[in-house]
Short mmCIF file of C-alpha atoms and ligand atoms in Angstrom, two decimals:
data_model
loop_
_atom_site.label_atom_id
_atom_site.label_comp_id
_atom_site.label_asym_id
_atom_site.label_seq_id
_atom_site.Cartn_x
_atom_site.Cartn_y
_atom_site.Cartn_z
CA MET A 1 0.15 -0.12 -0.06
CA GLN A 2 1.17 3.64 -1.08
CA PRO A 3 1.43 5.86 2.39
CA LYS A 4 -1.68 8.30 2.41
CA ARG A 5 -0.19 11.49 1.35
CA VAL A 6 -1.12 13.99 4.52
CA ILE A 7 -1.51 17.73 4.80
CA ILE A 8 -1.49 19.29 8.40
CA LEU A 9 -3.24 22.43 9.15
CA GLY A 10 -2.36 24.46 12.36
CA ALA A 11 1.16 22.40 12.19
CA THR A 12 2.74 24.65 14.76
CA GLY A 13 0.00 24.32 17.08
CA SER A 14 -0.48 21.16 19.84
CA ILE A 15 -2.47 18.90 17.82
CA GLY A 16 -0.24 19.97 14.55
CA ARG A 17 2.33 18.60 16.55
CA SER A 18 0.75 15.29 17.70
CA ALA A 19 -0.33 14.87 13.94
CA LEU A 20 3.80 15.61 13.00
CA ASP A 21 4.81 12.57 15.58
CA VAL A 22 2.20 9.96 14.40
CA ALA A 23 3.05 10.47 10.73
CA LEU A 24 7.11 10.19 11.96
CA SER A 25 6.37 7.01 13.58
CA ARG A 26 4.87 5.32 10.32
CA PRO A 27 6.45 6.61 7.66
CA ASP A 28 5.19 3.37 5.84
CA LEU A 29 1.77 4.42 6.12
CA PHE A 30 1.69 8.32 5.98
CA ARG A 31 3.67 11.02 3.58
CA VAL A 32 3.17 14.58 4.93
CA VAL A 33 3.07 16.48 1.80
CA GLY A 34 1.73 20.03 3.16
CA LEU A 35 1.79 22.12 6.53
CA SER A 36 0.31 25.25 7.44
CA ALA A 37 0.67 27.59 10.19
CA ARG A 38 -1.11 31.25 10.66
CA SER A 39 2.13 33.42 11.85
CA ARG A 40 4.88 31.40 13.98
CA ALA A 41 7.01 31.03 10.59
CA GLU A 42 10.17 29.79 12.38
CA GLU A 43 8.15 27.00 14.28
CA LEU A 44 6.75 26.03 10.78
CA ARG A 45 10.05 26.03 9.19
CA GLU A 46 11.10 24.07 11.92
CA ALA A 47 7.86 21.57 11.22
CA GLY A 48 9.13 21.22 7.53
CA ARG A 49 12.64 19.95 8.22
CA ARG A 50 11.07 17.46 10.76
CA VAL A 51 9.33 16.06 7.41
CA HIS A 52 11.37 17.22 4.35
CA GLY A 53 9.55 17.71 1.34
CA ALA A 54 6.18 18.97 2.58
CA THR A 55 5.12 22.39 0.96
CA LEU A 56 5.03 25.43 3.70
CA CYS A 57 1.79 27.78 4.28
CA LEU A 58 1.54 30.60 6.37
CA THR A 59 -1.60 32.61 6.22
CA GLU A 60 -0.30 35.93 7.91
CA ALA A 61 3.45 35.88 6.60
CA GLY A 62 6.04 38.50 7.22
CA ASP A 63 7.86 40.42 4.64
CA SER A 64 11.31 37.85 5.72
CA ASP A 65 8.88 34.95 5.05
CA THR A 66 9.98 35.10 1.48
CA ASP A 67 10.77 31.52 1.35
CA ILE A 68 7.16 29.95 1.92
CA PRO A 69 5.60 29.07 -1.19
CA TYR A 70 2.16 29.60 -0.17
CA ARG A 71 1.53 32.85 2.03
CA GLY A 72 -0.51 35.73 2.64
CA PRO A 73 -4.80 35.42 2.30
CA GLY A 74 -6.24 32.27 1.01
CA SER A 75 -3.16 30.59 0.69
CA VAL A 76 -4.90 27.57 2.65
CA GLY A 77 -7.35 27.08 -0.05
CA ARG A 78 -4.59 27.63 -2.78
CA MET A 79 -2.49 24.74 -1.34
CA LEU A 80 -5.10 22.30 -0.62
CA LYS A 81 -5.73 22.99 -4.11
CA GLU A 82 -2.86 22.65 -5.66
CA ILE A 83 -0.70 19.74 -3.59
CA PRO A 84 -2.63 16.66 -3.68
CA GLY A 85 -3.56 15.15 -0.79
CA ASP A 86 -5.14 11.76 0.29
CA ILE A 87 -6.16 13.69 3.66
CA ALA A 88 -6.24 16.49 5.37
CA LEU A 89 -6.11 17.05 9.59
CA ASN A 90 -7.74 20.36 10.41
CA GLY A 91 -5.61 21.23 14.19
CA ILE A 92 -6.25 25.14 13.23
CA SER A 93 -7.94 26.51 16.61
CA GLY A 94 -11.56 28.24 16.49
CA ALA A 95 -14.41 29.35 13.85
CA GLN A 96 -10.79 30.18 11.40
CA GLY A 97 -11.11 26.81 10.72
CA LEU A 98 -14.49 26.17 8.81
CA GLU A 99 -13.18 27.42 5.75
CA PRO A 100 -10.02 25.41 5.62
CA SER A 101 -12.41 21.99 6.00
CA LEU A 102 -14.53 23.14 3.60
CA GLN A 103 -11.59 23.86 0.94
CA ALA A 104 -10.61 20.20 2.03
CA ILE A 105 -13.66 18.73 1.35
CA GLU A 106 -13.83 20.84 -2.07
CA ALA A 107 -10.37 19.41 -3.52
CA GLY A 108 -11.62 15.73 -2.76
CA MET A 109 -9.78 15.02 0.66
CA ASP A 110 -10.90 12.72 3.58
CA LEU A 111 -10.95 15.49 6.40
CA ALA A 112 -9.56 14.26 9.74
CA LEU A 113 -11.06 16.70 12.18
CA ALA A 114 -9.83 18.04 15.35
CA ASN A 115 -11.41 21.76 14.66
CA LYS A 116 -14.56 21.39 16.54
CA GLU A 117 -15.86 24.26 15.55
CA THR A 118 -16.32 23.33 12.15
CA MET A 119 -19.06 21.00 13.17
CA VAL A 120 -20.87 23.37 15.77
CA LEU A 121 -20.77 26.48 12.87
CA ALA A 122 -21.88 24.12 9.90
CA GLY A 123 -21.95 20.17 11.05
CA ARG A 124 -25.02 19.78 8.23
CA ILE A 125 -23.14 22.20 5.30
CA VAL A 126 -20.17 20.59 6.14
CA LEU A 127 -21.01 16.65 6.27
CA ASP A 128 -23.41 17.59 2.66
CA ARG A 129 -20.62 18.83 0.77
CA ALA A 130 -18.55 15.91 2.06
CA ALA A 131 -21.30 13.08 0.93
CA SER A 132 -21.70 14.88 -2.58
CA ARG A 133 -17.90 15.13 -2.93
CA GLY A 134 -17.35 11.52 -1.99
CA VAL A 135 -15.17 12.13 1.17
CA ARG A 136 -15.15 11.10 4.73
CA VAL A 137 -15.21 13.50 7.84
CA ILE A 138 -13.64 11.59 10.79
CA PRO A 139 -13.33 13.30 13.88
CA VAL A 140 -10.07 13.67 16.03
CA ASP A 141 -11.37 15.28 18.94
CA SER A 142 -10.83 12.24 21.63
CA GLU A 143 -14.35 11.91 22.58
CA HIS A 144 -15.79 11.88 19.51
CA SER A 145 -13.32 10.16 17.82
CA ALA A 146 -14.06 7.42 20.49
CA VAL A 147 -17.75 7.74 19.57
CA PHE A 148 -16.87 7.07 16.01
CA GLN A 149 -15.09 4.08 16.59
CA LEU A 150 -17.56 2.50 18.74
CA VAL A 151 -20.58 3.43 16.41
CA GLU A 152 -18.95 2.18 13.60
CA ARG A 153 -18.56 -0.92 14.83
CA PHE A 154 -21.63 -1.83 16.64
CA GLY A 155 -23.64 0.15 14.46
CA SER A 156 -26.20 3.01 15.27
CA GLY A 157 -29.19 1.08 15.01
CA ASP A 158 -29.61 0.06 18.34
CA LEU A 159 -27.88 3.07 20.07
CA ASP A 160 -29.73 4.64 23.13
CA GLU A 161 -26.91 7.32 24.26
CA VAL A 162 -24.15 8.70 24.03
CA ILE A 163 -21.84 9.75 26.81
CA LEU A 164 -19.17 12.52 26.79
CA THR A 165 -16.37 12.52 29.54
CA ALA A 166 -15.27 15.79 30.80
CA SER A 167 -11.73 16.21 33.43
CA GLY A 168 -13.53 19.00 34.71
CA GLY A 169 -10.70 21.17 34.13
CA ALA A 170 -8.54 23.30 36.20
CA PHE A 171 -11.17 24.30 38.74
CA ARG A 172 -13.60 21.11 39.24
CA ASP A 173 -12.79 21.22 43.09
CA ARG A 174 -12.12 24.94 43.97
CA PRO A 175 -14.51 26.03 46.03
CA LEU A 176 -17.52 27.80 43.61
CA GLU A 177 -17.14 31.36 45.25
CA GLU A 178 -13.54 31.61 44.46
CA LEU A 179 -14.53 31.02 40.66
CA ARG A 180 -14.84 34.89 40.49
CA ASN A 181 -11.54 35.67 41.19
CA ALA A 182 -9.76 32.80 38.67
CA THR A 183 -6.99 34.57 36.76
CA PRO A 184 -6.33 33.14 33.09
CA GLU A 185 -3.09 31.79 33.97
CA GLU A 186 -5.06 29.29 36.40
CA ALA A 187 -7.75 28.39 34.05
CA SER A 188 -4.92 28.10 31.41
CA THR A 189 -3.74 24.68 33.20
CA HIS A 190 -5.36 21.86 32.88
CA PRO A 191 -5.20 18.40 35.16
CA ASN A 192 -4.52 16.01 32.21
CA TRP A 193 -4.29 17.26 28.93
CA LYS A 194 -1.56 19.48 27.53
CA MET A 195 -3.34 21.74 24.78
CA GLY A 196 -3.17 25.00 23.03
CA ARG A 197 -4.48 27.82 25.61
CA LYS A 198 -8.09 28.59 24.54
CA ILE A 199 -9.69 24.65 24.80
CA THR A 200 -7.62 24.53 28.53
CA ILE A 201 -9.66 27.85 29.42
CA ASP A 202 -13.05 26.41 27.63
CA SER A 203 -12.09 23.25 30.08
CA ALA A 204 -11.97 25.03 33.23
CA SER A 205 -15.12 26.64 32.26
CA MET A 206 -16.38 23.19 30.15
CA ALA A 207 -17.43 25.81 27.38
CA ASN A 208 -15.29 22.95 25.60
CA LYS A 209 -17.61 20.17 26.87
CA GLY A 210 -20.57 22.16 25.77
CA LEU A 211 -19.58 22.57 21.86
CA GLU A 212 -18.44 19.03 22.14
CA VAL A 213 -21.94 18.21 22.80
CA ILE A 214 -23.22 20.29 20.02
CA GLU A 215 -20.40 18.78 17.78
CA ALA A 216 -21.64 15.40 18.89
CA VAL A 217 -25.46 15.74 17.81
CA ARG A 218 -24.00 17.05 14.84
CA PHE A 219 -21.73 14.10 13.84
CA PHE A 220 -23.96 11.51 14.97
CA GLY A 221 -27.24 12.78 14.38
CA ILE A 222 -28.44 12.15 17.54
CA PRO A 223 -30.76 14.40 19.94
CA PRO A 224 -29.30 16.58 22.43
CA ASN A 225 -31.34 14.99 24.79
CA ARG A 226 -29.60 11.84 24.45
CA VAL A 227 -25.61 13.34 24.08
CA LYS A 228 -24.91 12.81 28.03
CA VAL A 229 -21.94 14.41 30.17
CA PHE A 230 -20.22 12.84 33.09
CA ILE A 231 -16.83 14.07 35.04
CA HIS A 232 -14.41 11.83 34.81
CA PRO A 233 -11.42 13.20 36.43
CA GLN A 234 -8.97 10.39 35.09
CA SER A 235 -9.73 10.79 31.86
CA ARG A 236 -8.81 7.35 30.79
CA VAL A 237 -12.91 6.40 29.58
CA HIS A 238 -13.09 9.24 26.33
CA ALA A 239 -16.51 8.14 25.89
CA LEU A 240 -19.17 5.47 26.13
CA ILE A 241 -21.99 4.53 24.02
CA ARG A 242 -25.31 2.94 26.04
CA MET A 243 -27.62 0.43 23.57
CA LYS A 244 -31.01 0.14 23.62
CA ASP A 245 -30.56 -2.88 26.32
CA GLY A 246 -29.12 -0.75 28.78
CA SER A 247 -25.32 -1.73 28.01
CA LEU A 248 -22.75 0.53 27.88
CA TYR A 249 -19.33 0.15 25.47
CA ALA A 250 -16.70 2.25 26.35
CA GLN A 251 -13.14 3.50 24.74
CA ILE A 252 -10.28 3.89 26.85
CA SER A 253 -6.81 4.94 26.57
CA GLY A 254 -3.97 7.52 27.59
CA THR A 255 -4.33 11.12 27.49
CA ASP A 256 -2.61 11.21 24.28
CA MET A 257 -4.12 12.70 21.23
CA ARG A 258 -1.96 11.04 19.24
CA LEU A 259 -3.66 7.64 19.15
CA ALA A 260 -7.19 9.40 18.13
CA ILE A 261 -4.96 11.07 15.27
CA GLN A 262 -3.57 8.04 14.08
CA SER A 263 -7.17 6.35 14.20
CA ALA A 264 -8.78 9.19 11.70
CA LEU A 265 -5.59 9.30 9.68
CA VAL A 266 -5.93 5.42 9.05
CA TRP A 267 -9.30 5.25 9.08
CA PRO A 268 -11.09 2.51 8.24
CA ARG A 269 -7.92 0.39 8.83
CA THR A 270 -6.61 -0.20 12.46
CA GLU A 271 -2.80 0.21 12.48
CA SER A 272 -0.20 -0.78 15.81
CA CYS A 273 0.36 2.76 17.64
CA ALA A 274 3.33 3.97 19.16
CA PHE A 275 1.04 5.81 21.41
CA GLY A 276 -1.76 3.62 22.38
CA ARG A 277 -1.15 1.23 25.07
CA LEU A 278 -2.82 1.95 28.20
CA ASP A 279 -1.84 -0.45 31.22
CA LEU A 280 -4.99 -1.76 33.36
CA ALA A 281 -3.32 -2.79 36.36
CA ASP A 282 -4.31 -0.28 39.02
CA LEU A 283 -6.39 1.68 36.95
CA THR A 284 -9.17 3.96 38.97
CA LEU A 285 -12.14 4.78 36.99
CA THR A 286 -14.87 7.11 39.16
CA PHE A 287 -17.80 9.20 36.91
CA ARG A 288 -19.96 12.00 38.45
CA GLU A 289 -22.81 14.38 36.92
CA PRO A 290 -21.60 17.89 36.55
CA ASP A 291 -22.44 20.63 38.74
CA PRO A 292 -24.64 23.24 36.64
CA ALA A 293 -24.06 26.22 38.98
CA ARG A 294 -20.58 25.62 38.80
CA PHE A 295 -20.58 24.62 34.71
CA PRO A 296 -23.59 27.10 32.90
CA LEU A 297 -21.97 27.25 29.78
CA LEU A 298 -22.54 23.11 29.37
CA GLY A 299 -26.00 24.07 30.05
CA LEU A 300 -26.29 27.11 27.39
CA ALA A 301 -24.56 24.49 24.75
CA TYR A 302 -27.88 22.33 25.24
CA ARG A 303 -29.88 25.42 25.29
CA ALA A 304 -28.39 26.61 21.81
CA VAL A 305 -28.41 23.52 20.16
CA GLU A 306 -31.91 22.66 20.99
CA ALA A 307 -33.16 26.45 19.44
CA GLY A 308 -31.15 25.72 15.93
CA GLU A 309 -27.90 26.24 13.88
CA GLY A 310 -27.92 30.25 14.15
CA TYR A 311 -27.56 29.89 18.05
CA THR A 312 -24.90 27.30 18.54
CA ILE A 313 -22.71 29.85 15.91
CA ALA A 314 -23.65 32.45 18.15
CA TYR A 315 -22.75 30.61 21.71
CA ASN A 316 -18.89 29.73 19.74
CA ALA A 317 -18.69 33.31 18.59
CA ALA A 318 -19.84 34.86 22.04
CA ASN A 319 -17.60 32.34 23.89
CA GLU A 320 -14.39 33.29 21.80
CA ALA A 321 -15.01 36.97 22.11
CA ALA A 322 -15.63 36.55 25.93
CA VAL A 323 -12.69 34.36 26.32
CA ASP A 324 -10.05 36.85 24.45
CA LEU A 325 -11.59 39.66 26.88
CA PHE A 326 -10.90 37.57 29.93
CA ILE A 327 -7.54 36.47 28.65
CA ARG A 328 -7.10 40.07 28.46
CA ARG A 329 -8.37 40.51 31.93
CA ARG A 330 -11.51 42.64 30.89
CA VAL A 331 -13.64 40.01 32.19
CA ARG A 332 -13.90 37.89 34.97
CA PHE A 333 -14.30 33.89 34.59
CA THR A 334 -17.74 34.04 35.97
CA GLU A 335 -18.72 36.11 33.05
CA LEU A 336 -17.76 33.85 30.39
CA SER A 337 -21.10 32.64 30.82
CA VAL A 338 -22.68 35.66 31.35
CA LEU A 339 -21.77 37.25 28.31
CA THR A 340 -22.48 33.93 26.23
CA GLU A 341 -26.08 34.18 27.61
CA ALA A 342 -26.81 37.69 26.80
CA VAL A 343 -25.75 36.95 22.97
CA LEU A 344 -28.23 33.88 23.33
CA GLU A 345 -31.11 36.08 24.27
CA ARG A 346 -31.05 37.54 21.30
CA PRO A 347 -32.57 35.83 18.07
CA TRP A 348 -30.91 33.86 16.21
CA PRO A 349 -31.98 32.07 12.78
CA SER A 350 -32.74 28.09 13.12
CA ARG A 351 -31.17 27.17 9.93
CA VAL A 352 -28.19 28.58 8.45
CA GLU A 353 -27.79 27.82 4.62
CA SER A 354 -24.47 28.59 3.21
CA PRO A 355 -20.79 29.05 4.97
CA ASP A 356 -21.41 32.74 4.05
CA GLU A 357 -24.32 33.27 6.08
CA VAL A 358 -22.61 31.08 8.87
CA LEU A 359 -19.68 33.89 8.87
CA SER A 360 -22.34 36.82 9.31
CA VAL A 361 -24.37 35.32 12.35
CA ASP A 362 -20.71 34.76 13.76
CA ALA A 363 -19.64 38.03 13.20
CA GLU A 364 -23.00 39.46 14.38
CA ALA A 365 -22.63 36.92 17.63
CA ARG A 366 -18.93 38.92 18.36
CA ARG A 367 -20.61 42.42 18.26
CA ALA A 368 -23.18 41.58 20.30
CA ALA A 369 -20.74 40.07 23.46
CA LEU A 370 -18.60 42.59 22.92
CA GLU A 371 -21.60 45.03 23.43
CA ALA A 372 -22.99 43.14 26.38
CA ALA A 373 -19.14 43.15 27.65
CA LYS A 374 -19.32 47.03 27.60
CA GLY A 375 -22.57 46.74 30.64
CA ILE A 376 -20.00 44.92 32.85
CA ALA A 377 -18.25 46.69 35.32
CA GLN A 378 -14.71 46.30 35.11
CA PRO A 379 -12.77 43.90 37.08
P1 NDP B 401 -3.35 25.53 19.01
O1 NDP B 401 -3.85 27.18 19.74
O2 NDP B 401 -2.19 24.95 20.16
O3 NDP B 401 -2.77 25.70 17.40
C1 NDP B 401 -3.61 26.36 16.78
C2 NDP B 401 -2.57 26.03 15.52
O4 NDP B 401 -3.57 26.96 14.29
C3 NDP B 401 -1.59 26.76 15.12
O5 NDP B 401 -1.00 26.25 14.37
C4 NDP B 401 -1.85 28.00 14.60
O6 NDP B 401 -0.77 28.61 13.86
C5 NDP B 401 -2.67 27.95 13.50
N1 NDP B 401 -4.08 29.07 13.55
C6 NDP B 401 -4.60 29.54 14.14
N2 NDP B 401 -5.30 30.33 13.94
C7 NDP B 401 -4.97 30.57 12.62
C8 NDP B 401 -5.98 31.10 11.44
N3 NDP B 401 -6.72 32.03 11.56
N4 NDP B 401 -5.32 30.78 10.09
C9 NDP B 401 -5.07 29.43 9.80
N5 NDP B 401 -3.79 29.08 11.23
C10 NDP B 401 -4.36 29.39 12.29
O7 NDP B 401 -4.57 25.23 19.18
P2 NDP B 401 -4.99 23.07 19.53
O8 NDP B 401 -4.10 22.28 18.76
O9 NDP B 401 -5.31 22.98 21.24
O10 NDP B 401 -6.31 23.36 18.86
C11 NDP B 401 -6.64 22.96 17.82
C12 NDP B 401 -8.01 22.54 17.27
O11 NDP B 401 -8.27 21.19 17.76
C13 NDP B 401 -9.42 23.38 18.01
O12 NDP B 401 -10.23 23.77 17.59
C14 NDP B 401 -9.29 22.74 19.63
O13 NDP B 401 -10.45 22.60 20.08
C15 NDP B 401 -9.10 21.20 18.58
N6 NDP B 401 -8.93 19.84 20.08
C16 NDP B 401 -7.70 20.39 20.68
C17 NDP B 401 -7.19 18.96 21.38
C18 NDP B 401 -5.83 19.59 22.00
O14 NDP B 401 -5.03 17.91 22.58
N7 NDP B 401 -5.21 20.38 21.77
C19 NDP B 401 -8.04 18.27 21.59
C20 NDP B 401 -9.41 18.03 20.68
C21 NDP B 401 -9.70 18.87 20.08
P3 NDP B 401 0.06 29.69 14.89
O15 NDP B 401 1.06 29.05 15.63
O16 NDP B 401 1.26 30.38 13.60
O17 NDP B 401 -0.72 30.99 15.61
MG1 MG B 402 -12.58 16.58 23.24
#
């Protein structure tokens, strides 16, 4: 079998670097043909040196970056069109990841999707386009990778519930009254996973799990009330499915995204993995329900996905804007949910038909979040 030609988008990030490790661990399976980043040119060149022969792409290039063949606005789309690949791994962070997902599908590549915002913003559009282009979208987010593996093996016919686990993030055991004074630095440390800053803060607020509930609804076409969330502090069970008869099946592995990345890249095959083996001895697994008062952003995500597509775009945009303000110390940690709720109070379309409409709802929701922030006293 020829190695799969892989393009890694967001190659300088946490997911992107893990994807490089996976590719380098199995040169018999993978050949990296393209790498993209936003602005960290030196890190991108370094990634390029690791995989030798890959084309580089930098979307916010500086004057001294003329050695990088694809650069500037629109360069990801051009690279995806011109460099033949079998699969694109999207490890870009935030709503900006949507367009490259659509471009990879358009170019006829399978899409290994870590960028959860793609599904939250436009899950239906993305899956429709993938189906008509004859390509697959395979989740990389660990919980969805787990559900995908389980559902593909057990089938979805007798599926009753999907259960996503959550570590509970940086503040799962901190007294509630102290959350008000939580700093961006404290929110940016994760007990179990090493990830980019935005997703780590989202883990502390559980907006990340909120986004993942929406992602699961869209990916697996299951109603929101059949997607459950449990806090599982050990982060070994990534997700479970419950069948009609009550049985639970779980996917269990370590806290290393490289297994989920490899699973997506080799799908529908299973290959031995250098990063995948978890020792069962002495393993303790505990589960509890999340406290809604501690994690209001989780409840708001259910509200958004019940209300419709425009609301999930607004949920993500409001939270991204709020996290940005929190990092700049303009709002408190406990105000992340206040801002998001204020934005969700507004009317948003229940169906969104095109990527342009997605982007206009996204922009309007960001404006609404900034406006709501003006009404909040400076901390
Ligand atoms: P990071 O912040 O570590 O990395 C983001 C990457 O995307 C960087 O390569 C960055 O380039 C690039 N990038 C950022 N903005 C843009 C843009 N506007 N256009 C093009 N490239 C851009 O993020 P993570 O790796 O943590 O997360 C990536 C995605 O994967 C997120 O959607 C996250 O929710 C999801 N995810 C991450 C997990 C993890 O373990 N980290 C687990 C599950 C899901 P540059 O370095 O130049 O800024
Ligand atoms: Mg996840």
